Amino acid sequence: MRTVRPAGTILDVSEDPKKVISDFLGYALSFGKITGRSPAETLAERFSPQGKGMTVPDVFLAYRAEGPDDLPPEFTEAGPPDLKGKETWVLTRLNFGRLSASELVEGPELRHLLQEALKQNSQSAAS
């Protein structure tokens, strides 16, 4: 499983060469400010197995892939991966005028990363 650690003002995620997951965690932690609810409550609801994910218009998408048509093209070039019985989330950083960057993360790992980010964020706030 990937790990999360603070790196200045951002969270650094291991095995995240395009920094898509790191960006996702930053947006996810601030999403509670938009909803007016605690980040832990908001994220638990939005990224539960039945959750709706999140959209930051023109910036970022996080949604659950329910079939091969829900995956970005770079993940289907060698043939569509088997999604049956899996909870696969697509995290996509939208880049105006350039190709978007995406990562696929299984549900349990995504929730683990969110919990770690919340823990790191609360430790930073307490300092």
mmCIF file with all atom_site columns, C-alpha atoms in Angstrom:
data_model
loop_
_atom_site.group_PDB
_atom_site.id
_atom_site.type_symbol
_atom_site.label_atom_id
_atom_site.label_alt_id
_atom_site.label_comp_id
_atom_site.label_asym_id
_atom_site.label_entity_id
_atom_site.label_seq_id
_atom_site.pdbx_PDB_ins_code
_atom_site.Cartn_x
_atom_site.Cartn_y
_atom_site.Cartn_z
_atom_site.occupancy
_atom_site.B_iso_or_equiv
_atom_site.pdbx_formal_charge
_atom_site.auth_seq_id
_atom_site.auth_comp_id
_atom_site.auth_asym_id
_atom_site.auth_atom_id
_atom_site.pdbx_PDB_model_num
ATOM 1   C CA . MET A 1 1   ? 0.000   0.000  0.000   1.00 0.00 ? 1   MET A CA 1
ATOM 2   C CA . ARG A 1 2   ? 1.134   3.532  -0.697  1.00 0.00 ? 2   ARG A CA 1
ATOM 3   C CA . THR A 1 3   ? 2.142   5.805  2.160   1.00 0.00 ? 3   THR A CA 1
ATOM 4   C CA . VAL A 1 4   ? 1.433   9.469  2.876   1.00 0.00 ? 4   VAL A CA 1
ATOM 5   C CA . ARG A 1 5   ? 3.853   11.910 4.466   1.00 0.00 ? 5   ARG A CA 1
ATOM 6   C CA . PRO A 1 6   ? 3.958   15.684 4.769   1.00 0.00 ? 6   PRO A CA 1
ATOM 7   C CA . ALA A 1 7   ? 6.287   17.508 2.398   1.00 0.00 ? 7   ALA A CA 1
ATOM 8   C CA . GLY A 1 8   ? 6.088   21.188 3.215   1.00 0.00 ? 8   GLY A CA 1
ATOM 9   C CA . THR A 1 9   ? 2.604   22.442 2.432   1.00 0.00 ? 9   THR A CA 1
ATOM 10  C CA . ILE A 1 10  ? 1.576   19.327 0.484   1.00 0.00 ? 10  ILE A CA 1
ATOM 11  C CA . LEU A 1 11  ? 1.215   15.627 1.175   1.00 0.00 ? 11  LEU A CA 1
ATOM 12  C CA . ASP A 1 12  ? 3.615   13.329 -0.645  1.00 0.00 ? 12  ASP A CA 1
ATOM 13  C CA . VAL A 1 13  ? 2.352   9.881  -1.660  1.00 0.00 ? 13  VAL A CA 1
ATOM 14  C CA . SER A 1 14  ? 4.700   7.005  -2.417  1.00 0.00 ? 14  SER A CA 1
ATOM 15  C CA . GLU A 1 15  ? 4.410   5.359  -5.837  1.00 0.00 ? 15  GLU A CA 1
ATOM 16  C CA . ASP A 1 16  ? 2.743   8.468  -7.281  1.00 0.00 ? 16  ASP A CA 1
ATOM 17  C CA . PRO A 1 17  ? 5.106   9.644  -10.064 1.00 0.00 ? 17  PRO A CA 1
ATOM 18  C CA . LYS A 1 18  ? 2.586   12.012 -11.674 1.00 0.00 ? 18  LYS A CA 1
ATOM 19  C CA . LYS A 1 19  ? 1.515   13.396 -8.246  1.00 0.00 ? 19  LYS A CA 1
ATOM 20  C CA . VAL A 1 20  ? -2.139  12.784 -9.122  1.00 0.00 ? 20  VAL A CA 1
ATOM 21  C CA . ILE A 1 21  ? -2.895  11.075 -5.805  1.00 0.00 ? 21  ILE A CA 1
ATOM 22  C CA . SER A 1 22  ? -1.057  13.773 -3.873  1.00 0.00 ? 22  SER A CA 1
ATOM 23  C CA . ASP A 1 23  ? -3.119  16.455 -5.630  1.00 0.00 ? 23  ASP A CA 1
ATOM 24  C CA . PHE A 1 24  ? -6.287  14.459 -4.980  1.00 0.00 ? 24  PHE A CA 1
ATOM 25  C CA . LEU A 1 25  ? -5.593  14.356 -1.245  1.00 0.00 ? 25  LEU A CA 1
ATOM 26  C CA . GLY A 1 26  ? -5.057  18.115 -1.163  1.00 0.00 ? 26  GLY A CA 1
ATOM 27  C CA . TYR A 1 27  ? -8.362  18.765 -2.900  1.00 0.00 ? 27  TYR A CA 1
ATOM 28  C CA . ALA A 1 28  ? -10.166 16.136 -0.817  1.00 0.00 ? 28  ALA A CA 1
ATOM 29  C CA . LEU A 1 29  ? -9.015  17.649 2.472   1.00 0.00 ? 29  LEU A CA 1
ATOM 30  C CA . SER A 1 30  ? -10.312 21.064 1.464   1.00 0.00 ? 30  SER A CA 1
ATOM 31  C CA . PHE A 1 31  ? -13.616 19.672 0.138   1.00 0.00 ? 31  PHE A CA 1
ATOM 32  C CA . GLY A 1 32  ? -15.133 19.833 3.624   1.00 0.00 ? 32  GLY A CA 1
ATOM 33  C CA . LYS A 1 33  ? -14.852 23.622 3.499   1.00 0.00 ? 33  LYS A CA 1
ATOM 34  C CA . ILE A 1 34  ? -17.193 23.607 0.516   1.00 0.00 ? 34  ILE A CA 1
ATOM 35  C CA . THR A 1 35  ? -19.730 21.264 2.108   1.00 0.00 ? 35  THR A CA 1
ATOM 36  C CA . GLY A 1 36  ? -19.598 22.918 5.537   1.00 0.00 ? 36  GLY A CA 1
ATOM 37  C CA . ARG A 1 37  ? -19.144 19.499 7.184   1.00 0.00 ? 37  ARG A CA 1
ATOM 38  C CA . SER A 1 38  ? -16.101 17.937 8.805   1.00 0.00 ? 38  SER A CA 1
ATOM 39  C CA . PRO A 1 39  ? -13.606 16.584 6.276   1.00 0.00 ? 39  PRO A CA 1
ATOM 40  C CA . ALA A 1 40  ? -13.706 13.105 7.856   1.00 0.00 ? 40  ALA A CA 1
ATOM 41  C CA . GLU A 1 41  ? -17.489 12.945 7.563   1.00 0.00 ? 41  GLU A CA 1
ATOM 42  C CA . THR A 1 42  ? -17.544 14.319 4.026   1.00 0.00 ? 42  THR A CA 1
ATOM 43  C CA . LEU A 1 43  ? -14.807 11.997 2.762   1.00 0.00 ? 43  LEU A CA 1
ATOM 44  C CA . ALA A 1 44  ? -16.240 8.901  4.442   1.00 0.00 ? 44  ALA A CA 1
ATOM 45  C CA . GLU A 1 45  ? -19.544 9.534  2.669   1.00 0.00 ? 45  GLU A CA 1
ATOM 46  C CA . ARG A 1 46  ? -18.160 10.531 -0.737  1.00 0.00 ? 46  ARG A CA 1
ATOM 47  C CA . PHE A 1 47  ? -15.610 7.705  -0.959  1.00 0.00 ? 47  PHE A CA 1
ATOM 48  C CA . SER A 1 48  ? -17.569 4.871  0.596   1.00 0.00 ? 48  SER A CA 1
ATOM 49  C CA . PRO A 1 49  ? -18.139 1.908  -1.754  1.00 0.00 ? 49  PRO A CA 1
ATOM 50  C CA . GLN A 1 50  ? -21.419 3.594  -2.774  1.00 0.00 ? 50  GLN A CA 1
ATOM 51  C CA . GLY A 1 51  ? -19.991 7.131  -2.705  1.00 0.00 ? 51  GLY A CA 1
ATOM 52  C CA . LYS A 1 52  ? -20.293 9.692  -5.467  1.00 0.00 ? 52  LYS A CA 1
ATOM 53  C CA . GLY A 1 53  ? -16.675 10.882 -5.418  1.00 0.00 ? 53  GLY A CA 1
ATOM 54  C CA . MET A 1 54  ? -15.978 14.555 -6.039  1.00 0.00 ? 54  MET A CA 1
ATOM 55  C CA . THR A 1 55  ? -15.595 17.065 -8.801  1.00 0.00 ? 55  THR A CA 1
ATOM 56  C CA . VAL A 1 56  ? -13.619 20.282 -8.687  1.00 0.00 ? 56  VAL A CA 1
ATOM 57  C CA . PRO A 1 57  ? -14.785 21.866 -11.967 1.00 0.00 ? 57  PRO A CA 1
ATOM 58  C CA . ASP A 1 58  ? -12.035 22.248 -14.578 1.00 0.00 ? 58  ASP A CA 1
ATOM 59  C CA . VAL A 1 59  ? -9.441  20.999 -12.054 1.00 0.00 ? 59  VAL A CA 1
ATOM 60  C CA . PHE A 1 60  ? -10.013 17.474 -10.729 1.00 0.00 ? 60  PHE A CA 1
ATOM 61  C CA . LEU A 1 61  ? -12.346 14.455 -10.926 1.00 0.00 ? 61  LEU A CA 1
ATOM 62  C CA . ALA A 1 62  ? -12.577 11.456 -8.608  1.00 0.00 ? 62  ALA A CA 1
ATOM 63  C CA . TYR A 1 63  ? -15.187 8.846  -9.482  1.00 0.00 ? 63  TYR A CA 1
ATOM 64  C CA . ARG A 1 64  ? -15.837 5.140  -9.273  1.00 0.00 ? 64  ARG A CA 1
ATOM 65  C CA . ALA A 1 65  ? -15.333 3.158  -12.487 1.00 0.00 ? 65  ALA A CA 1
ATOM 66  C CA . GLU A 1 66  ? -18.187 0.744  -12.965 1.00 0.00 ? 66  GLU A CA 1
ATOM 67  C CA . GLY A 1 67  ? -17.164 -0.525 -16.393 1.00 0.00 ? 67  GLY A CA 1
ATOM 68  C CA . PRO A 1 68  ? -14.365 -0.267 -18.974 1.00 0.00 ? 68  PRO A CA 1
ATOM 69  C CA . ASP A 1 69  ? -16.050 2.750  -20.585 1.00 0.00 ? 69  ASP A CA 1
ATOM 70  C CA . ASP A 1 70  ? -15.498 4.683  -17.328 1.00 0.00 ? 70  ASP A CA 1
ATOM 71  C CA . LEU A 1 71  ? -11.704 4.356  -17.598 1.00 0.00 ? 71  LEU A CA 1
ATOM 72  C CA . PRO A 1 72  ? -9.407  6.902  -19.235 1.00 0.00 ? 72  PRO A CA 1
ATOM 73  C CA . PRO A 1 73  ? -8.027  5.627  -22.583 1.00 0.00 ? 73  PRO A CA 1
ATOM 74  C CA . GLU A 1 74  ? -4.500  5.039  -21.268 1.00 0.00 ? 74  GLU A CA 1
ATOM 75  C CA . PHE A 1 75  ? -5.836  2.268  -19.022 1.00 0.00 ? 75  PHE A CA 1
ATOM 76  C CA . THR A 1 76  ? -7.646  0.411  -21.820 1.00 0.00 ? 76  THR A CA 1
ATOM 77  C CA . GLU A 1 77  ? -5.027  0.507  -24.615 1.00 0.00 ? 77  GLU A CA 1
ATOM 78  C CA . ALA A 1 78  ? -3.823  -3.036 -23.871 1.00 0.00 ? 78  ALA A CA 1
ATOM 79  C CA . GLY A 1 79  ? -7.395  -4.216 -23.408 1.00 0.00 ? 79  GLY A CA 1
ATOM 80  C CA . PRO A 1 80  ? -9.869  -3.268 -20.711 1.00 0.00 ? 80  PRO A CA 1
ATOM 81  C CA . PRO A 1 81  ? -8.944  -4.409 -17.193 1.00 0.00 ? 81  PRO A CA 1
ATOM 82  C CA . ASP A 1 82  ? -11.356 -6.651 -15.322 1.00 0.00 ? 82  ASP A CA 1
ATOM 83  C CA . LEU A 1 83  ? -13.423 -4.493 -12.969 1.00 0.00 ? 83  LEU A CA 1
ATOM 84  C CA . LYS A 1 84  ? -15.896 -7.191 -11.906 1.00 0.00 ? 84  LYS A CA 1
ATOM 85  C CA . GLY A 1 85  ? -16.088 -7.441 -8.144  1.00 0.00 ? 85  GLY A CA 1
ATOM 86  C CA . LYS A 1 86  ? -13.579 -4.598 -7.730  1.00 0.00 ? 86  LYS A CA 1
ATOM 87  C CA . GLU A 1 87  ? -14.078 -1.135 -6.380  1.00 0.00 ? 87  GLU A CA 1
ATOM 88  C CA . THR A 1 88  ? -11.866 0.930  -8.665  1.00 0.00 ? 88  THR A CA 1
ATOM 89  C CA . TRP A 1 89  ? -11.665 4.696  -8.370  1.00 0.00 ? 89  TRP A CA 1
ATOM 90  C CA . VAL A 1 90  ? -10.387 6.967  -11.131 1.00 0.00 ? 90  VAL A CA 1
ATOM 91  C CA . LEU A 1 91  ? -8.504  10.070 -10.018 1.00 0.00 ? 91  LEU A CA 1
ATOM 92  C CA . THR A 1 92  ? -7.953  12.573 -12.829 1.00 0.00 ? 92  THR A CA 1
ATOM 93  C CA . ARG A 1 93  ? -6.143  15.893 -12.712 1.00 0.00 ? 93  ARG A CA 1
ATOM 94  C CA . LEU A 1 94  ? -7.475  18.014 -15.558 1.00 0.00 ? 94  LEU A CA 1
ATOM 95  C CA . ASN A 1 95  ? -4.822  20.037 -17.391 1.00 0.00 ? 95  ASN A CA 1
ATOM 96  C CA . PHE A 1 96  ? -6.155  22.829 -19.562 1.00 0.00 ? 96  PHE A CA 1
ATOM 97  C CA . GLY A 1 97  ? -4.521  22.626 -22.978 1.00 0.00 ? 97  GLY A CA 1
ATOM 98  C CA . ARG A 1 98  ? -2.586  19.445 -22.119 1.00 0.00 ? 98  ARG A CA 1
ATOM 99  C CA . LEU A 1 99  ? -3.374  15.784 -21.581 1.00 0.00 ? 99  LEU A CA 1
ATOM 100 C CA . SER A 1 100 ? -4.999  14.971 -18.281 1.00 0.00 ? 100 SER A CA 1
ATOM 101 C CA . ALA A 1 101 ? -3.165  12.723 -15.822 1.00 0.00 ? 101 ALA A CA 1
ATOM 102 C CA . SER A 1 102 ? -4.986  9.852  -14.124 1.00 0.00 ? 102 SER A CA 1
ATOM 103 C CA . GLU A 1 103 ? -4.401  7.084  -11.606 1.00 0.00 ? 103 GLU A CA 1
ATOM 104 C CA . LEU A 1 104 ? -6.508  4.078  -10.646 1.00 0.00 ? 104 LEU A CA 1
ATOM 105 C CA . VAL A 1 105 ? -6.805  3.251  -6.944  1.00 0.00 ? 105 VAL A CA 1
ATOM 106 C CA . GLU A 1 106 ? -8.755  0.404  -5.345  1.00 0.00 ? 106 GLU A CA 1
ATOM 107 C CA . GLY A 1 107 ? -11.369 1.488  -2.788  1.00 0.00 ? 107 GLY A CA 1
ATOM 108 C CA . PRO A 1 108 ? -9.743  0.107  0.372   1.00 0.00 ? 108 PRO A CA 1
ATOM 109 C CA . GLU A 1 109 ? -6.412  1.734  -0.493  1.00 0.00 ? 109 GLU A CA 1
ATOM 110 C CA . LEU A 1 110 ? -8.120  5.030  -1.361  1.00 0.00 ? 110 LEU A CA 1
ATOM 111 C CA . ARG A 1 111 ? -9.840  5.113  2.028   1.00 0.00 ? 111 ARG A CA 1
ATOM 112 C CA . HIS A 1 112 ? -6.533  4.221  3.728   1.00 0.00 ? 112 HIS A CA 1
ATOM 113 C CA . LEU A 1 113 ? -4.827  7.146  1.952   1.00 0.00 ? 113 LEU A CA 1
ATOM 114 C CA . LEU A 1 114 ? -7.645  9.493  2.952   1.00 0.00 ? 114 LEU A CA 1
ATOM 115 C CA . GLN A 1 115 ? -7.367  8.394  6.604   1.00 0.00 ? 115 GLN A CA 1
ATOM 116 C CA . GLU A 1 116 ? -3.607  8.930  6.538   1.00 0.00 ? 116 GLU A CA 1
ATOM 117 C CA . ALA A 1 117 ? -4.060  12.370 4.960   1.00 0.00 ? 117 ALA A CA 1
ATOM 118 C CA . LEU A 1 118 ? -6.639  13.329 7.602   1.00 0.00 ? 118 LEU A CA 1
ATOM 119 C CA . LYS A 1 119 ? -4.244  12.174 10.332  1.00 0.00 ? 119 LYS A CA 1
ATOM 120 C CA . GLN A 1 120 ? -1.327  14.134 8.849   1.00 0.00 ? 120 GLN A CA 1
ATOM 121 C CA . ASN A 1 121 ? -3.544  17.190 8.422   1.00 0.00 ? 121 ASN A CA 1
ATOM 122 C CA . SER A 1 122 ? -4.768  17.108 12.038  1.00 0.00 ? 122 SER A CA 1
ATOM 123 C CA . GLN A 1 123 ? -1.189  16.663 13.306  1.00 0.00 ? 123 GLN A CA 1
ATOM 124 C CA . SER A 1 124 ? -0.107  19.685 11.258  1.00 0.00 ? 124 SER A CA 1
ATOM 125 C CA . ALA A 1 125 ? -3.002  21.764 12.590  1.00 0.00 ? 125 ALA A CA 1
ATOM 126 C CA . ALA A 1 126 ? -2.113  20.834 16.186  1.00 0.00 ? 126 ALA A CA 1
ATOM 127 C CA . SER A 1 127 ? 1.521   21.972 15.722  1.00 0.00 ? 127 SER A CA 1
#
